[in-house]
């Protein structure tokens, strides 16, 4: 931001530009901080990696672990180019951080995966077992000779190449112009760990699990509602990759029927992707229906939510938060026993994971407006919903009412209820929150939602 100061005199004209630091400048890391973070992570990596390699080399016997299908993985010498670029990414990533918090989180994640991987190298040592074919091309042979001297056949699982690649992406994904190219290159880098005969599949899986554990332990802006979905997505990704690993291991040691676990594994990974994109209609369509194909594919997910809904929900019966406005969890027939439903009852279903109770849907004016569970609230969509509810409230007939519910009744219906109270009762946000807590004893308002309520 520029403050322009103009001084007029009878003899001369002076124009002075005083540059004032913007909030963005204050958040931007200094070159000194970036260099310090890079040096710290590089030194820790060299110490941990080399010590683990030395320790493992002193052992009499170091086992290997290879899945049967790995014998079909081809050796592609030219993929060493992608493999070697991991070091370049390592050197550059710290200098592409655009704010101090991002640099701080990046440093913590890099140190975390390095140290945990080092402990795994020592506690569960493994070595690469497949024989590399000779590489005759001079320019390709040179990096292989470099690896033979400076790299280790040990330090396999978890693969730091893989863990680092996931961490690199959290920074480089913000470069919009080259985003797709960088994503494909990092994917290529990950594949190259197999095609250069540097790692086995178990190393890739464990590196992926380690990276996502790091994302959860060291989240970026955890209490910022804009980033909430990324935090939740990592739980789904982590669980999905753990299931992939378990399926392959159980297939290897027991029976191929365990490969059925790949179904829920893929399901959870896809759900994580939907959370990242805030795809509220990944399951239900805009009319609130779940198509048959999705009911089959997402059956484990729907079943889990049904169990949670059956046994863990608290706010079962509709609570009146304002005249003729009610909130609750997704009700069953018993919960609506004394709650009269007719065509003038407007139902707003905020659940993204379960279909509406048929009786409630058929007897009322039903509206599906899903939000992802414990995820973010899109400001534009939320404002549209509050505006619609407010306008419909003004036109309610004498026997009409508005019923807002989510699945469990803890957060989504609470937040929308607070904003509706604020609009209709003309209350400040803080007072609406206090009033809601007095009415709804089981309301859950996470820290990230307090900032969201202020933004709205």
Short mmCIF file of C-alpha atoms in Angstrom, two decimals, residues 11-422:
data_model
loop_
_atom_site.label_atom_id
_atom_site.label_comp_id
_atom_site.label_asym_id
_atom_site.label_seq_id
_atom_site.Cartn_x
_atom_site.Cartn_y
_atom_site.Cartn_z
CA UNK A 11 9.63 27.28 -5.83
CA UNK A 12 9.32 23.53 -6.33
CA UNK A 13 6.99 20.53 -6.35
CA UNK A 14 7.92 17.50 -4.31
CA UNK A 15 6.17 14.14 -4.69
CA UNK A 16 7.14 11.56 -2.06
CA UNK A 17 6.00 7.97 -2.01
CA UNK A 18 6.10 6.42 1.45
CA UNK A 19 5.74 2.64 1.24
CA UNK A 20 3.86 1.22 4.18
CA UNK A 21 4.03 -2.47 4.90
CA UNK A 22 0.81 -4.30 4.15
CA UNK A 23 -0.46 -7.18 6.29
CA UNK A 24 0.68 -9.53 3.51
CA UNK A 25 4.23 -8.18 3.76
CA UNK A 26 4.19 -8.76 7.50
CA UNK A 27 3.15 -12.39 7.01
CA UNK A 28 5.72 -13.08 4.29
CA UNK A 29 8.78 -15.00 5.57
CA UNK A 30 12.18 -13.38 5.25
CA UNK A 31 14.95 -14.93 3.19
CA UNK A 32 16.87 -15.52 6.42
CA UNK A 33 13.96 -17.52 7.87
CA UNK A 34 13.67 -19.59 4.69
CA UNK A 35 17.40 -20.34 4.63
CA UNK A 36 17.32 -21.29 8.32
CA UNK A 37 14.39 -23.69 7.76
CA UNK A 38 16.13 -25.27 4.77
CA UNK A 39 19.45 -25.72 6.57
CA UNK A 40 17.74 -27.15 9.67
CA UNK A 41 15.77 -29.74 7.68
CA UNK A 42 18.76 -30.60 5.49
CA UNK A 43 21.07 -31.15 8.48
CA UNK A 44 18.48 -33.25 10.34
CA UNK A 45 17.92 -35.31 7.18
CA UNK A 46 21.66 -35.97 6.67
CA UNK A 47 22.22 -36.90 10.31
CA UNK A 48 19.16 -39.14 10.62
CA UNK A 49 19.48 -40.78 7.20
CA UNK A 50 23.21 -41.50 7.43
CA UNK A 51 23.05 -42.73 11.02
CA UNK A 52 20.19 -45.11 10.20
CA UNK A 53 22.05 -46.36 7.11
CA UNK A 54 25.24 -46.91 9.12
CA UNK A 55 23.40 -48.68 11.92
CA UNK A 56 21.55 -51.01 9.55
CA UNK A 57 24.77 -51.81 7.67
CA UNK A 58 26.24 -53.18 10.91
CA UNK A 59 23.48 -55.77 11.29
CA UNK A 60 24.22 -59.34 10.28
CA UNK A 61 20.97 -59.86 8.46
CA UNK A 62 18.54 -57.29 7.05
CA UNK A 63 15.33 -58.70 5.53
CA UNK A 64 13.39 -57.52 2.50
CA UNK A 65 9.67 -57.42 1.90
CA UNK A 66 8.33 -57.83 -1.61
CA UNK A 67 4.76 -58.33 -2.81
CA UNK A 68 4.36 -61.03 -5.47
CA UNK A 69 3.12 -58.59 -8.10
CA UNK A 70 6.29 -56.48 -7.83
CA UNK A 71 8.16 -58.89 -10.10
CA UNK A 72 6.08 -57.44 -12.94
CA UNK A 73 7.25 -53.87 -12.35
CA UNK A 74 9.63 -52.98 -15.20
CA UNK A 75 13.01 -51.36 -14.69
CA UNK A 76 12.94 -48.06 -16.61
CA UNK A 77 16.38 -46.43 -16.43
CA UNK A 78 15.25 -43.04 -17.78
CA UNK A 79 12.90 -42.52 -14.82
CA UNK A 80 15.99 -41.77 -12.73
CA UNK A 81 15.58 -38.21 -13.99
CA UNK A 82 12.35 -37.78 -12.03
CA UNK A 83 13.77 -39.64 -9.04
CA UNK A 84 16.76 -37.31 -8.74
CA UNK A 85 14.59 -34.17 -8.85
CA UNK A 86 13.44 -34.89 -5.31
CA UNK A 87 16.60 -33.18 -4.12
CA UNK A 88 15.83 -30.13 -6.24
CA UNK A 89 12.33 -29.90 -4.79
CA UNK A 90 13.80 -30.26 -1.30
CA UNK A 91 16.09 -27.27 -1.90
CA UNK A 92 13.39 -25.07 -3.46
CA UNK A 93 10.25 -25.77 -1.45
CA UNK A 94 11.19 -23.56 1.52
CA UNK A 95 11.64 -20.55 -0.77
CA UNK A 96 8.17 -20.91 -2.29
CA UNK A 97 6.39 -20.47 1.05
CA UNK A 98 4.35 -17.28 0.90
CA UNK A 99 3.66 -16.77 4.61
CA UNK A 100 5.44 -17.45 7.87
CA UNK A 101 2.88 -19.96 9.11
CA UNK A 102 3.18 -21.99 5.92
CA UNK A 103 6.98 -22.07 6.34
CA UNK A 104 6.61 -23.04 9.99
CA UNK A 105 4.18 -25.87 9.23
CA UNK A 106 6.32 -27.07 6.31
CA UNK A 107 9.38 -27.22 8.56
CA UNK A 108 7.54 -29.16 11.27
CA UNK A 109 6.19 -31.65 8.74
CA UNK A 110 9.60 -32.17 7.12
CA UNK A 111 11.28 -32.71 10.48
CA UNK A 112 8.48 -35.00 11.66
CA UNK A 113 8.57 -37.38 8.68
CA UNK A 114 12.39 -37.39 8.67
CA UNK A 115 12.70 -38.32 12.34
CA UNK A 116 9.84 -40.87 12.33
CA UNK A 117 11.17 -42.48 9.15
CA UNK A 118 14.64 -42.66 10.74
CA UNK A 119 13.22 -44.43 13.79
CA UNK A 120 11.42 -46.89 11.50
CA UNK A 121 14.64 -47.54 9.54
CA UNK A 122 16.32 -48.54 12.80
CA UNK A 123 13.43 -50.40 14.44
CA UNK A 124 12.23 -52.23 11.29
CA UNK A 125 15.22 -52.33 8.91
CA UNK A 126 14.60 -53.43 5.34
CA UNK A 127 16.73 -53.53 2.21
CA UNK A 128 15.94 -53.45 -1.49
CA UNK A 129 16.15 -56.95 -2.95
CA UNK A 130 15.65 -56.80 -6.74
CA UNK A 131 18.73 -56.83 -8.96
CA UNK A 132 19.12 -53.73 -11.12
CA UNK A 133 19.91 -54.48 -14.77
CA UNK A 134 23.03 -52.72 -16.11
CA UNK A 135 22.53 -49.21 -17.49
CA UNK A 136 24.58 -48.65 -20.61
CA UNK A 137 23.63 -45.07 -21.51
CA UNK A 138 26.32 -42.77 -20.13
CA UNK A 139 24.06 -39.90 -19.08
CA UNK A 140 21.69 -42.29 -17.31
CA UNK A 141 24.42 -44.44 -15.84
CA UNK A 142 26.04 -41.51 -14.06
CA UNK A 143 23.13 -40.84 -11.62
CA UNK A 144 22.90 -44.58 -10.88
CA UNK A 145 26.58 -44.61 -10.04
CA UNK A 146 26.00 -41.58 -7.82
CA UNK A 147 23.21 -43.43 -5.98
CA UNK A 148 25.42 -46.49 -5.61
CA UNK A 149 28.01 -44.39 -3.77
CA UNK A 150 25.90 -41.95 -1.80
CA UNK A 151 22.54 -43.68 -1.41
CA UNK A 152 21.79 -46.65 0.80
CA UNK A 153 20.20 -50.02 -0.06
CA UNK A 154 18.62 -49.74 3.38
CA UNK A 155 16.39 -46.93 4.73
CA UNK A 156 13.49 -48.32 2.74
CA UNK A 157 10.23 -48.13 4.66
CA UNK A 158 8.72 -45.57 4.87
CA UNK A 159 10.01 -43.97 1.68
CA UNK A 160 11.11 -40.40 2.34
CA UNK A 161 10.88 -39.72 -1.40
CA UNK A 162 7.14 -40.38 -1.15
CA UNK A 163 6.54 -38.59 2.15
CA UNK A 164 8.47 -35.55 0.94
CA UNK A 165 6.60 -35.53 -2.40
CA UNK A 166 3.27 -35.21 -0.59
CA UNK A 167 4.67 -32.39 1.55
CA UNK A 168 6.15 -30.62 -1.48
CA UNK A 169 2.71 -30.65 -3.11
CA UNK A 170 1.14 -28.72 -0.20
CA UNK A 171 3.37 -25.78 -1.18
CA UNK A 172 3.73 -26.11 -4.95
CA UNK A 173 -0.02 -26.71 -5.45
CA UNK A 174 -0.50 -22.98 -4.86
CA UNK A 175 1.45 -22.09 -7.99
CA UNK A 176 -1.59 -21.86 -10.24
CA UNK A 177 0.23 -21.36 -13.53
CA UNK A 178 2.22 -24.61 -13.36
CA UNK A 179 -0.01 -26.50 -10.95
CA UNK A 180 -0.93 -29.38 -13.28
CA UNK A 181 2.65 -29.80 -14.51
CA UNK A 182 4.00 -29.89 -10.95
CA UNK A 183 1.32 -32.37 -9.87
CA UNK A 184 2.15 -34.72 -12.76
CA UNK A 185 5.86 -34.40 -12.12
CA UNK A 186 5.53 -35.23 -8.42
CA UNK A 187 3.34 -38.20 -9.38
CA UNK A 188 6.04 -39.24 -11.86
CA UNK A 189 8.62 -38.84 -9.09
CA UNK A 190 6.62 -41.18 -6.87
CA UNK A 191 6.30 -43.83 -9.59
CA UNK A 192 10.02 -43.57 -10.32
CA UNK A 193 10.84 -44.93 -6.87
CA UNK A 194 9.55 -48.27 -8.18
CA UNK A 195 10.76 -48.16 -11.79
CA UNK A 196 14.34 -47.23 -10.82
CA UNK A 197 14.39 -50.20 -8.43
CA UNK A 198 15.01 -48.01 -5.41
CA UNK A 199 11.93 -48.93 -3.34
CA UNK A 200 9.39 -51.68 -2.86
CA UNK A 201 5.62 -51.10 -2.69
CA UNK A 202 5.50 -51.40 1.10
CA UNK A 203 7.84 -48.39 1.26
CA UNK A 204 5.48 -46.36 -0.92
CA UNK A 205 2.43 -47.22 1.17
CA UNK A 206 4.15 -46.51 4.49
CA UNK A 207 5.55 -43.22 3.14
CA UNK A 208 2.05 -42.16 2.11
CA UNK A 209 0.63 -43.04 5.53
CA UNK A 210 3.47 -41.16 7.26
CA UNK A 211 2.88 -38.03 5.16
CA UNK A 212 -0.84 -37.88 5.98
CA UNK A 213 -0.15 -38.50 9.65
CA UNK A 214 2.13 -35.46 9.50
CA UNK A 215 -0.63 -33.39 7.87
CA UNK A 216 -3.00 -34.26 10.72
CA UNK A 217 -0.51 -33.68 13.53
CA UNK A 218 0.71 -30.40 12.02
CA UNK A 219 -2.30 -28.87 10.22
CA UNK A 220 -2.14 -25.59 8.34
CA UNK A 221 -4.52 -23.00 9.85
CA UNK A 222 -6.57 -25.60 11.68
CA UNK A 223 -8.99 -23.03 13.13
CA UNK A 224 -9.46 -21.18 9.84
CA UNK A 225 -12.79 -22.33 8.37
CA UNK A 226 -11.40 -21.92 4.83
CA UNK A 227 -8.96 -24.80 5.48
CA UNK A 228 -11.22 -27.00 7.60
CA UNK A 229 -12.06 -29.40 4.77
CA UNK A 230 -8.39 -30.05 4.04
CA UNK A 231 -7.86 -31.06 7.67
CA UNK A 232 -10.82 -33.47 7.64
CA UNK A 233 -9.84 -34.82 4.21
CA UNK A 234 -6.50 -36.00 5.59
CA UNK A 235 -8.26 -38.26 8.09
CA UNK A 236 -10.11 -39.94 5.23
CA UNK A 237 -6.91 -40.19 3.16
CA UNK A 238 -4.99 -41.65 6.10
CA UNK A 239 -7.64 -44.25 6.86
CA UNK A 240 -7.95 -45.10 3.16
CA UNK A 241 -4.20 -45.72 2.71
CA UNK A 242 -4.07 -47.76 5.92
CA UNK A 243 -6.83 -49.97 4.50
CA UNK A 244 -4.95 -50.31 1.19
CA UNK A 245 -1.85 -51.42 3.10
CA UNK A 246 -3.85 -53.83 5.26
CA UNK A 247 -5.60 -55.34 2.24
CA UNK A 248 -2.33 -56.04 0.42
CA UNK A 249 -0.61 -57.39 3.53
CA UNK A 250 -3.50 -59.69 4.45
CA UNK A 251 -3.66 -60.90 0.85
CA UNK A 252 0.07 -61.62 0.96
CA UNK A 253 0.05 -63.50 4.25
CA UNK A 254 -3.43 -65.05 4.30
CA UNK A 255 -5.99 -65.07 1.48
CA UNK A 256 -6.89 -63.03 -1.59
CA UNK A 257 -10.41 -62.45 -0.19
CA UNK A 258 -8.85 -59.71 1.94
CA UNK A 259 -8.52 -57.66 -1.25
CA UNK A 260 -12.18 -56.76 -0.70
CA UNK A 261 -10.82 -54.20 1.76
CA UNK A 262 -9.67 -52.20 -1.28
CA UNK A 263 -13.33 -51.25 -1.80
CA UNK A 264 -13.74 -49.22 1.42
CA UNK A 265 -10.15 -48.00 1.01
CA UNK A 266 -10.96 -46.46 -2.37
CA UNK A 267 -14.23 -45.13 -0.94
CA UNK A 268 -12.47 -43.27 1.89
CA UNK A 269 -9.82 -41.84 -0.44
CA UNK A 270 -12.55 -40.54 -2.76
CA UNK A 271 -14.45 -39.04 0.18
CA UNK A 272 -11.25 -37.24 1.19
CA UNK A 273 -11.05 -35.83 -2.32
CA UNK A 274 -14.69 -34.68 -2.10
CA UNK A 275 -13.93 -32.91 1.18
CA UNK A 276 -10.98 -31.10 -0.40
CA UNK A 277 -13.26 -29.84 -3.17
CA UNK A 278 -16.19 -29.22 -0.78
CA UNK A 279 -18.35 -31.35 -3.06
CA UNK A 280 -21.52 -31.39 -0.95
CA UNK A 281 -23.42 -33.35 -3.62
CA UNK A 282 -20.96 -36.25 -3.89
CA UNK A 283 -23.60 -38.59 -2.44
CA UNK A 284 -27.05 -37.01 -2.61
CA UNK A 285 -28.42 -35.25 -5.67
CA UNK A 286 -30.04 -31.81 -5.50
CA UNK A 287 -33.40 -33.37 -4.69
CA UNK A 288 -31.97 -35.21 -1.67
CA UNK A 289 -31.90 -38.67 -3.27
CA UNK A 290 -28.96 -41.08 -3.21
CA UNK A 291 -28.78 -42.96 -6.55
CA UNK A 292 -28.67 -46.76 -6.35
CA UNK A 293 -25.10 -47.01 -7.65
CA UNK A 294 -23.83 -44.66 -4.97
CA UNK A 295 -25.80 -46.52 -2.30
CA UNK A 296 -23.86 -49.63 -3.23
CA UNK A 297 -20.42 -48.07 -3.58
CA UNK A 298 -20.71 -45.89 -0.45
CA UNK A 299 -22.56 -48.56 1.57
CA UNK A 300 -19.87 -48.77 4.32
CA UNK A 301 -19.90 -44.98 4.72
CA UNK A 302 -23.70 -44.82 4.86
CA UNK A 303 -23.80 -47.74 7.31
CA UNK A 304 -21.29 -46.03 9.63
CA UNK A 305 -23.38 -42.86 9.66
CA UNK A 306 -26.54 -44.83 10.24
CA UNK A 307 -24.95 -46.45 13.31
CA UNK A 308 -23.74 -43.07 14.58
CA UNK A 309 -27.20 -41.61 14.00
CA UNK A 310 -28.91 -44.51 15.73
CA UNK A 311 -26.82 -44.52 18.89
CA UNK A 312 -24.94 -41.21 19.28
CA UNK A 313 -27.28 -38.38 18.34
CA UNK A 314 -28.58 -36.26 21.21
CA UNK A 315 -30.92 -33.57 19.92
CA UNK A 316 -33.66 -35.97 18.81
CA UNK A 317 -36.87 -33.98 19.21
CA UNK A 318 -37.32 -30.63 17.46
CA UNK A 319 -36.32 -27.62 19.57
CA UNK A 320 -38.00 -24.27 18.98
CA UNK A 321 -35.26 -21.63 18.62
CA UNK A 322 -37.60 -18.85 17.46
CA UNK A 323 -41.36 -18.65 16.93
CA UNK A 324 -42.25 -21.56 14.60
CA UNK A 325 -38.61 -22.35 13.78
CA UNK A 326 -37.23 -25.70 14.96
CA UNK A 327 -33.92 -27.56 14.79
CA UNK A 328 -32.87 -31.13 15.57
CA UNK A 329 -30.93 -34.13 14.34
CA UNK A 330 -32.45 -36.24 11.56
CA UNK A 331 -35.60 -37.49 13.31
CA UNK A 332 -37.20 -40.90 13.26
CA UNK A 333 -40.94 -41.52 13.42
CA UNK A 334 -41.04 -41.53 17.24
CA UNK A 335 -39.33 -38.14 17.44
CA UNK A 336 -42.10 -36.56 15.35
CA UNK A 337 -44.97 -38.10 17.34
CA UNK A 338 -46.08 -34.75 18.82
CA UNK A 339 -44.70 -32.61 16.00
CA UNK A 340 -47.43 -31.94 13.44
CA UNK A 341 -46.25 -32.06 9.82
CA UNK A 342 -48.27 -30.69 6.91
CA UNK A 343 -47.76 -29.11 3.50
CA UNK A 344 -47.03 -25.77 5.17
CA UNK A 345 -44.08 -27.26 7.08
CA UNK A 346 -40.82 -26.27 5.38
CA UNK A 347 -38.10 -28.85 6.01
CA UNK A 348 -34.46 -27.94 5.40
CA UNK A 349 -32.29 -31.06 5.32
CA UNK A 350 -28.61 -30.14 5.86
CA UNK A 351 -27.36 -33.74 5.83
CA UNK A 352 -24.99 -34.75 3.04
CA UNK A 353 -24.74 -38.41 4.04
CA UNK A 354 -28.26 -39.74 4.76
CA UNK A 355 -31.57 -39.52 2.94
CA UNK A 356 -34.56 -37.87 4.56
CA UNK A 357 -37.12 -39.83 6.57
CA UNK A 358 -39.78 -40.77 3.95
CA UNK A 359 -42.75 -39.76 6.14
CA UNK A 360 -41.29 -36.33 6.80
CA UNK A 361 -40.37 -35.78 3.18
CA UNK A 362 -43.72 -36.84 1.73
CA UNK A 363 -45.87 -34.79 4.11
CA UNK A 364 -43.91 -31.53 4.02
CA UNK A 365 -42.34 -29.00 1.68
CA UNK A 366 -38.88 -30.57 1.51
CA UNK A 367 -35.63 -28.73 0.69
CA UNK A 368 -32.24 -30.44 0.45
CA UNK A 369 -29.37 -28.10 1.28
CA UNK A 370 -26.41 -30.32 2.27
CA UNK A 371 -23.21 -29.37 4.08
CA UNK A 372 -20.35 -31.81 4.71
CA UNK A 373 -20.23 -33.12 8.27
CA UNK A 374 -17.75 -31.25 10.55
CA UNK A 375 -16.50 -29.50 7.42
CA UNK A 376 -16.50 -25.93 6.23
CA UNK A 377 -19.51 -23.76 5.46
CA UNK A 378 -19.31 -21.98 2.14
CA UNK A 379 -20.09 -18.32 2.76
CA UNK A 380 -22.06 -17.80 -0.46
CA UNK A 381 -24.15 -20.97 -0.08
CA UNK A 382 -24.83 -20.23 3.58
CA UNK A 383 -25.96 -16.69 2.84
CA UNK A 384 -28.25 -18.00 0.10
CA UNK A 385 -29.81 -20.51 2.52
CA UNK A 386 -30.31 -17.94 5.31
CA UNK A 387 -31.85 -15.51 2.84
CA UNK A 388 -34.25 -18.19 1.57
CA UNK A 389 -35.30 -19.26 5.07
CA UNK A 390 -35.81 -15.64 6.13
CA UNK A 391 -37.98 -14.84 3.11
CA UNK A 392 -40.04 -18.02 3.53
CA UNK A 393 -40.50 -17.28 7.22
CA UNK A 394 -42.11 -13.95 6.39
CA UNK A 395 -44.62 -15.74 4.12
CA UNK A 396 -45.49 -18.58 6.51
CA UNK A 397 -49.23 -19.25 6.87
CA UNK A 398 -50.81 -19.44 10.32
CA UNK A 399 -50.18 -23.18 10.73
CA UNK A 400 -46.79 -23.16 8.98
CA UNK A 401 -43.38 -23.73 10.53
CA UNK A 402 -39.75 -24.23 9.53
CA UNK A 403 -37.83 -27.34 10.55
CA UNK A 404 -34.02 -27.40 10.09
CA UNK A 405 -32.04 -30.57 10.74
CA UNK A 406 -28.73 -32.27 9.97
CA UNK A 407 -27.75 -35.88 10.69
CA UNK A 408 -26.49 -35.78 14.27
CA UNK A 409 -27.91 -32.43 15.36
CA UNK A 410 -24.70 -31.11 16.91
CA UNK A 411 -23.16 -28.57 14.53
CA UNK A 412 -24.72 -27.93 11.11
CA UNK A 413 -28.29 -27.31 12.30
CA UNK A 414 -26.87 -25.33 15.23
CA UNK A 415 -24.86 -22.95 13.03
CA UNK A 416 -27.67 -22.39 10.53
CA UNK A 417 -30.08 -21.97 13.46
CA UNK A 418 -27.85 -19.27 14.98
CA UNK A 419 -27.72 -17.35 11.71
CA UNK A 420 -31.49 -17.66 11.23
CA UNK A 421 -32.06 -16.35 14.78
CA UNK A 422 -29.66 -13.49 14.07
#
